[in-house]
Amino acid sequence: MFKVTFKFESGEDVTTFAQENENLLEVARKVNVAIDAPCGGNASCGKCRVKILEGNIDSPKTRHISDEEYNNGWRLACVSKVTGDIAVQVPDIASAYRSRMKVADLSSKKEIAIFENAKNDIEEAGIALTNSMGILDIEMNVPTLDDTMPDNERFIRAIKKKTGAARVRLPFQVLNKIARIFRESAFQVRCVIRTSANKDDIFVYDVYPKDAEVVIGGLAVDIGTTTVSALLINMETGEIIGKASAGNGQIRYGADVINRIIESMKPGGSKKLQDAVIKETINPMIEQMCRASGFNPDHIYRMCVAGNTTMNHLLTGMEGDPIRMEPYIPTFYKTNSLFASDIGIRINRDAHIIIAPNIGSYVGGDITAGVLVSMLWNRPEFSLFIDLGTNGELVFGNSDFMMSCACSAGPAFEGGDISCGMRATDGAIEACTIDKETMEPSYRVIGEEGQKPIGLCGSGIIDVIAELFRTGIINPKGKFIREGKRIRHDRYGMGSYVLAFEEEAGSVKDVEINEVDIDNFIRAKGAIFSAIRTMLASLDFDVEMIDDVYVAGGIGSGINMRNAVRIGMFPDIPLEKFHYIGNSSLSGAYTMLLSREAERKCYDLASNMTYLELSAVPTYMDEFVACCFIPHTDTSLFPSCTQE
Amino acid sequence: MFKVTFKFESGEDVTTFAQENENLLEVARKVNVAIDAPCGGNASCGKCRVKILEGNIDSPKTRHISDEEYNNGWRLACVSKVTGDIAVQVPDIASAYRSRMKVADLSSKKEIAIFENAKNDIEEAGIALTNSMGILDIEMNVPTLDDTMPDNERFIRAIKKKTGAARVRLPFQVLNKIARIFRESAFQVRCVIRTSANKDDIFVYDVYPKDAEVVIGGLAVDIGTTTVSALLINMETGEIIGKASAGNGQIRYGADVINRIIESMKPGGSKKLQDAVIKETINPMIEQMCRASGFNPDHIYRMCVAGNTTMNHLLTGMEGDPIRMEPYIPTFYKTNSLFASDIGIRINRDAHIIIAPNIGSYVGGDITAGVLVSMLWNRPEFSLFIDLGTNGELVFGNSDFMMSCACSAGPAFEGGDISCGMRATDGAIEACTIDKETMEPSYRVIGEEGQKPIGLCGSGIIDVIAELFRTGIINPKGKFIREGKRIRHDRYGMGSYVLAFEEEAGSVKDVEINEVDIDNFIRAKGAIFSAIRTMLASLDFDVEMIDDVYVAGGIGSGINMRNAVRIGMFPDIPLEKFHYIGNSSLSGAYTMLLSREAERKCYDLASNMTYLELSAVPTYMDEFVACCFIPHTDTSLFPSCTQE
């Protein structure tokens, strides 16, 4: 057994022991050290870089490590075998998806404006912002020797009398505490209840002493393949109490849904994937939001999840295989069978978990929730909704019809599959320009004044590629065709552009973008654009007929639509038609918590949306291949770009 | 730290370590060695005897240990302090309540006849033997690319179509397995369902592949203060699959409900008492019954509990204090909020736990369930129902009215508070006669041919006391007044009668009965008889007006009614009026599982029964004191006895 130590840039470290020849990535996984390996550990993505600090390790050279880097101790964990005691540095970038949980500072109001907007839009569409949860004050007679009704009957009768409900249900957790609370508060109590739409049924979630300050907590969670975001809200007022985001802990089992499903079908796999998203991701986020705001997690009585179909199934531990195998039938699109205690979400154990409805195996609740807040369904104009997640999903339509489709974009928009890619969080370059003469970059970094760059988020990558192309540094195929101080080629001839040398960067590593990254991104944007073209063509529409484009996703609020058009990701239509609406999956889940009617509307949307299976359209593959250029093989599709 | 070893007659032993001066009873409790201490460990009951095998211990002499016994190494664990390494023998009798779980051999049919009778009686009263559980075969279309409804919707629609139900609920456990089962069985399945009375709602408990052999298991449990009994049944046919009984693991925290409530109110106490009855008693019984019959515990979909109000509350972990404090208000009389997973009963986690309704803090579901099967409510004749448990409860009435009352008899009827007392299980003397001349006993021992006596169960104690009195060995106060080989007096002058010397007995200890035992039993029988007198008097009834007496409880099927009258426990009325109906609490729970109508009938009985608080009747105490003789201070109440 050899001693293995992982050191983090934060100064923390984790030490464990490994067998001779044990794979370093496996060793890290066992002790829950998150080293990203979107490719699943087959040396193809180059993300799992670590740097040897002490000792040595058996690790071959690969195209992802330059000679100089190799000499400086850089290795890929996935191809390294332990041969002795060793200490390695884990760069922030290598664990960016997981370790960087961000609990938002709400004081600036910027973080919450987007949800205010969603709420207002919904209300303007005539949807009442009332939900099924409420607070009820109950006064009972204090029992005597002549009035010996047991506590539960006394309570249920008083609730029925006050509300007119026909049936009242006290769950075990409530039954278990009424004896104490009734006697502490002289049989005058305040309850958190849920009332059925017809007012006949009341479910009592909780009971407090009279006059207690009670806030009914609700939890909205967007479970993305790459990123998980959550809101803790006051369900009565809609106030946002906390906001957090973190990488989806499942990422170490593969970057896309197919790899995750395959992993989940191995023995114990389903539990492993479920733990990764619940125990390692969602529960810590709940804990941190609650700690930051002094909120008791047991007072979160309802949760709404928006995520794609696979994410929903892996969350609930359901079998994923039927989703990926023909005829692609999931266990559920929506369900009312799910409670927090069923899957170990650390909120009130009786909290109902509602799920934004999936409409197919590859168009999920993140999209229906997003469409809900895009208001596409409430306008006569033709709108295109685009969610730039690990899967790219599109919805086109108006108040009369809606069609959806999905394409596999990979994690590039959230910084995955890009050597210096990261989520749109502190340290991410979110915007960039490059001087045509000097080829020197100027960039904007997310975070406080003076924050140094660690990596690139989606919007930053778009800018960098657009600028590299505009300045003639790369050609339409994404290959480097100029030379300069910031342009390097490794021994395999692969070019890269350094945005920040190690000394300029906030990490132990240069921030750069290479040809493989550009290639990955071109394929991602190509998937989106070809999907747009194919879906519109199937409806006999043309891009000119689009009135509005709503862009959603974790790509970063700094997205430069002009650059997105320039690289051929979005159609070349007037820029004012583009609107970035942020994480619409999360704001959709938020409105579904706030409004019973919005929840129902979302179910309606799901059942009225048609689905186009792109792979069944014969022209789609050709269309995709044609899109894998900057901006496109057919430049006539991008007239404004060629005029520049 | 000293080494402490407990050796059992079975040959097993348990070794642990203790601090200097640690109390031996506490040491035993920590390692779950059950040494009975009904008095709670204050040296008053003398039950916690152990015999030193090696080493020594600091332990005073007490009146419960004779000089000879002391010299032979006998000590009371509750007053012993560890002062060095020690090994002690734990006699079977000292752990009789707990260790002796008995899984009944059902092949003789004797064990199940009583339940057959209860079932037949209920059916004859016009109560349908149908319940809400059933099996439903469902065939669905196999999904195709053109028929992509998700599994849960497909399933729910098929169930609605077949049954006409308006609402179908799939709990998480079922949702979680349908993907696999549907695909293994070509979308043809067999379900276990529960249908609401109005047929509108269906709850799906489980789903199996088509053609699976499905038995809907039900669990009836009688939770007595001293003894717990259970039946595993087939809910469709009523067939008894398994039967078990064991001492209630809570007994080490006190013999009666008041002591248990007090114990439960200490920090962590509620959990401790709950664990003692669930983890240590009920779950092992379920496991053994299932193992013996090859039944899967997950296939037990419903449970009915009959027990007194305190037992129900300690089972569910609810606060007991309000039960014992004026105005004596429990959390519930009945509840529909309880599921197996709420309290960790190891059956199907969604199994509903129904509770035979309590009618007051001191008349519980064991009585309502018992009255249900006594059929008292269905006859014009006046019947007296007596449940001889740790609490004695009485119900008097007919089809027009019913009155109940409760008295604290202590555990004597189940062998508690009696130095050689034990439950009516293998090794218990259940019947006895004594030769008037030689004073030699003849007895019948429960168990196989040749089973040696270990102790006395309730019916045996009645016989022994009646015979000691008839043969003039004891006087009406229960004091020894003859001398002989089997009669001993200790140094405090306390007399005892040896039924079996160590060499005749199946234990390491003589089987005997002493004046303290007799005194305890006289108080127990006095409590019963004075309760009968007081309740009848309050209704202006006299014992002659009783048409039938139904005796229930774990006293043993060998109860000799003549002897019970002779000692003044039951009124002196014609013997043919007495009927022993066994554990009517358990057979009541059994019928409640089998029949939805019987369950409802039991709720009706509970709400129609009046309750007499004996302690509020001024004459009760005098009546009780007058009863503490054999047979009574007023022998004119027992004319048939004085004529003998």
CSV table of N, CA and C in Angstrom, one decimal, chain B residues 57-120:
chain,number,residue,atom,x,y,z
B,57,ILE,N,-18.4,-10.8,43.4
B,57,ILE,CA,-19.1,-9.6,43.1
B,57,ILE,C,-19.5,-9.0,44.4
B,58,ASP,N,-19.6,-7.7,44.5
B,58,ASP,CA,-20.0,-7.0,45.7
B,58,ASP,C,-21.6,-6.9,45.7
B,59,SER,N,-22.2,-7.7,46.6
B,59,SER,CA,-23.7,-7.8,46.5
B,59,SER,C,-24.2,-8.2,47.9
B,60,PRO,N,-25.1,-7.4,48.5
B,60,PRO,CA,-25.6,-7.7,49.8
B,60,PRO,C,-26.6,-8.9,49.8
B,61,LYS,N,-26.8,-9.4,51.0
B,61,LYS,CA,-27.9,-10.4,51.1
B,61,LYS,C,-29.2,-9.6,51.0
B,62,THR,N,-30.2,-10.3,50.5
B,62,THR,CA,-31.6,-9.7,50.5
B,62,THR,C,-32.6,-10.8,50.9
B,63,ARG,N,-33.8,-10.3,51.1
B,63,ARG,CA,-34.8,-11.3,51.5
B,63,ARG,C,-35.2,-12.3,50.4
B,64,HIS,N,-34.7,-12.0,49.2
B,64,HIS,CA,-35.1,-12.8,48.1
B,64,HIS,C,-34.1,-14.0,47.9
B,65,ILE,N,-33.0,-13.9,48.6
B,65,ILE,CA,-31.9,-15.0,48.5
B,65,ILE,C,-31.8,-15.6,49.9
B,66,SER,N,-32.0,-16.9,50.0
B,66,SER,CA,-31.8,-17.6,51.3
B,66,SER,C,-30.3,-17.7,51.6
B,67,ASP,N,-30.0,-18.0,52.8
B,67,ASP,CA,-28.6,-18.1,53.2
B,67,ASP,C,-27.9,-19.2,52.4
B,68,GLU,N,-28.7,-20.3,52.2
B,68,GLU,CA,-28.1,-21.4,51.5
B,68,GLU,C,-27.8,-21.0,50.0
B,69,GLU,N,-28.8,-20.3,49.5
B,69,GLU,CA,-28.7,-19.9,48.1
B,69,GLU,C,-27.5,-18.9,48.0
B,70,TYR,N,-27.4,-18.0,49.0
B,70,TYR,CA,-26.3,-17.0,49.0
B,70,TYR,C,-24.9,-17.8,49.0
B,71,ASN,N,-24.9,-18.8,49.8
B,71,ASN,CA,-23.6,-19.6,49.9
B,71,ASN,C,-23.3,-20.3,48.6
B,72,ASN,N,-24.4,-20.7,47.9
B,72,ASN,CA,-24.2,-21.3,46.6
B,72,ASN,C,-24.0,-20.4,45.4
B,73,GLY,N,-23.9,-19.1,45.8
B,73,GLY,CA,-23.5,-18.1,44.7
B,73,GLY,C,-24.6,-17.3,44.2
B,74,TRP,N,-25.8,-17.5,44.6
B,74,TRP,CA,-26.9,-16.7,44.0
B,74,TRP,C,-26.9,-15.2,44.5
B,75,ARG,N,-27.1,-14.3,43.6
B,75,ARG,CA,-27.2,-12.9,43.9
B,75,ARG,C,-28.3,-12.2,43.1
B,76,LEU,N,-28.7,-11.1,43.5
B,76,LEU,CA,-29.6,-10.3,42.7
B,76,LEU,C,-28.8,-9.3,41.9
B,77,ALA,N,-28.9,-9.4,40.6
B,77,ALA,CA,-28.1,-8.5,39.7
B,77,ALA,C,-28.3,-7.0,40.0
B,78,CYS,N,-29.5,-6.7,40.4
B,78,CYS,CA,-29.8,-5.2,40.5
B,78,CYS,C,-29.1,-4.6,41.7
B,79,VAL,N,-28.6,-5.4,42.6
B,79,VAL,CA,-27.8,-4.8,43.8
B,79,VAL,C,-26.4,-5.2,43.8
B,80,SER,N,-25.9,-5.8,42.6
B,80,SER,CA,-24.5,-6.3,42.6
B,80,SER,C,-23.6,-5.3,41.9
B,81,LYS,N,-22.4,-5.0,42.4
B,81,LYS,CA,-21.5,-4.1,41.8
B,81,LYS,C,-20.2,-4.9,41.4
B,82,VAL,N,-19.8,-4.7,40.2
B,82,VAL,CA,-18.6,-5.4,39.6
B,82,VAL,C,-17.4,-4.9,40.3
B,83,THR,N,-16.6,-5.9,40.9
B,83,THR,CA,-15.3,-5.6,41.6
B,83,THR,C,-14.2,-6.4,41.0
B,84,GLY,N,-14.4,-7.2,40.0
B,84,GLY,CA,-13.3,-7.9,39.4
B,84,GLY,C,-13.9,-8.7,38.2
B,85,ASP,N,-13.1,-9.5,37.5
B,85,ASP,CA,-13.6,-10.4,36.5
B,85,ASP,C,-14.6,-11.3,37.1
B,86,ILE,N,-15.6,-11.6,36.3
B,86,ILE,CA,-16.7,-12.4,36.9
B,86,ILE,C,-17.4,-13.1,35.7
B,87,ALA,N,-17.9,-14.4,36.0
B,87,ALA,CA,-18.8,-15.1,35.1
B,87,ALA,C,-20.0,-15.5,36.0
B,88,VAL,N,-21.2,-15.2,35.4
B,88,VAL,CA,-22.4,-15.5,36.1
B,88,VAL,C,-23.3,-16.4,35.2
B,89,GLN,N,-24.1,-17.2,35.9
B,89,GLN,CA,-25.1,-18.0,35.2
B,89,GLN,C,-26.4,-17.2,35.2
B,90,VAL,N,-27.0,-17.1,34.0
B,90,VAL,CA,-28.3,-16.4,33.9
B,90,VAL,C,-29.4,-17.6,33.8
B,91,PRO,N,-30.2,-17.8,34.8
B,91,PRO,CA,-31.1,-18.9,34.7
B,91,PRO,C,-32.2,-18.6,33.6
B,92,ASP,N,-32.7,-19.6,33.0
B,92,ASP,CA,-33.7,-19.4,31.9
B,92,ASP,C,-34.9,-18.6,32.5
B,93,ILE,N,-35.2,-18.9,33.8
B,93,ILE,CA,-36.4,-18.2,34.3
B,93,ILE,C,-36.1,-16.7,34.4
B,94,ALA,N,-34.9,-16.3,34.5
B,94,ALA,CA,-34.6,-14.8,34.7
B,94,ALA,C,-34.7,-14.1,33.3
B,95,SER,N,-34.7,-14.9,32.2
B,95,SER,CA,-34.8,-14.2,31.0
B,95,SER,C,-36.0,-14.8,30.2
B,96,ALA,N,-36.9,-15.5,30.9
B,96,ALA,CA,-38.0,-16.2,30.3
B,96,ALA,C,-38.8,-15.3,29.4
B,97,TYR,N,-39.0,-14.0,29.9
B,97,TYR,CA,-39.9,-13.2,29.1
B,97,TYR,C,-39.4,-12.8,27.8
B,98,ARG,N,-38.1,-12.7,27.7
B,98,ARG,CA,-37.6,-12.2,26.4
B,98,ARG,C,-37.0,-13.3,25.5
B,99,SER,N,-36.2,-14.1,26.1
B,99,SER,CA,-35.4,-15.0,25.2
B,99,SER,C,-36.3,-16.0,24.5
B,100,ARG,N,-37.4,-16.3,25.2
B,100,ARG,CA,-38.2,-17.5,24.7
B,100,ARG,C,-39.2,-17.0,23.7
B,101,MET,N,-38.7,-16.7,22.5
B,101,MET,CA,-39.7,-16.5,21.4
B,101,MET,C,-40.2,-17.8,21.0
B,102,LYS,N,-41.5,-17.9,20.8
B,102,LYS,CA,-42.0,-19.2,20.4
B,102,LYS,C,-42.7,-19.0,19.0
B,103,VAL,N,-42.2,-19.8,18.0
B,103,VAL,CA,-42.9,-19.8,16.7
B,103,VAL,C,-43.7,-21.1,16.7
B,104,ALA,N,-45.0,-20.9,16.6
B,104,ALA,CA,-45.9,-22.0,16.8
B,104,ALA,C,-45.8,-23.1,15.7
B,105,ASP,N,-46.0,-24.3,16.1
B,105,ASP,CA,-46.1,-25.4,15.1
B,105,ASP,C,-47.5,-25.5,14.7
B,106,LEU,N,-47.8,-25.1,13.4
B,106,LEU,CA,-49.2,-25.0,13.0
B,106,LEU,C,-49.8,-26.4,12.5
B,107,SER,N,-49.0,-27.4,12.5
B,107,SER,CA,-49.4,-28.6,11.9
B,107,SER,C,-50.5,-29.3,12.8
B,108,SER,N,-50.5,-29.0,14.1
B,108,SER,CA,-51.5,-29.7,14.9
B,108,SER,C,-52.9,-29.1,14.8
B,109,LYS,N,-53.0,-28.0,14.2
B,109,LYS,CA,-54.3,-27.3,14.0
B,109,LYS,C,-54.8,-26.7,15.3
B,110,LYS,N,-54.2,-27.1,16.5
B,110,LYS,CA,-54.7,-26.7,17.7
B,110,LYS,C,-54.5,-25.2,17.9
B,111,GLU,N,-53.3,-24.8,17.4
B,111,GLU,CA,-52.9,-23.4,17.5
B,111,GLU,C,-53.8,-22.5,16.7
B,112,ILE,N,-54.5,-23.0,15.6
B,112,ILE,CA,-55.2,-22.1,14.8
B,112,ILE,C,-56.7,-22.2,14.9
B,113,ALA,N,-57.2,-23.2,15.7
B,113,ALA,CA,-58.6,-23.4,15.9
B,113,ALA,C,-59.3,-22.2,16.4
B,114,ILE,N,-58.6,-21.5,17.4
B,114,ILE,CA,-59.2,-20.3,18.0
B,114,ILE,C,-59.5,-19.2,17.0
B,115,PHE,N,-58.6,-19.1,16.0
B,115,PHE,CA,-58.8,-18.1,15.0
B,115,PHE,C,-59.9,-18.5,14.0
B,116,GLU,N,-60.0,-19.8,13.7
B,116,GLU,CA,-61.0,-20.3,12.9
B,116,GLU,C,-62.4,-19.9,13.5
B,117,ASN,N,-62.5,-20.2,14.8
B,117,ASN,CA,-63.7,-19.9,15.6
B,117,ASN,C,-64.1,-18.4,15.5
B,118,ALA,N,-63.1,-17.6,15.7
B,118,ALA,CA,-63.4,-16.1,15.7
B,118,ALA,C,-63.9,-15.7,14.3
B,119,LYS,N,-63.3,-16.3,13.3
B,119,LYS,CA,-63.7,-16.0,11.9
B,119,LYS,C,-65.1,-16.4,11.7
B,120,ASN,N,-65.4,-17.7,12.1
B,120,ASN,CA,-66.8,-18.2,11.9
B,120,ASN,C,-67.8,-17.4,12.7
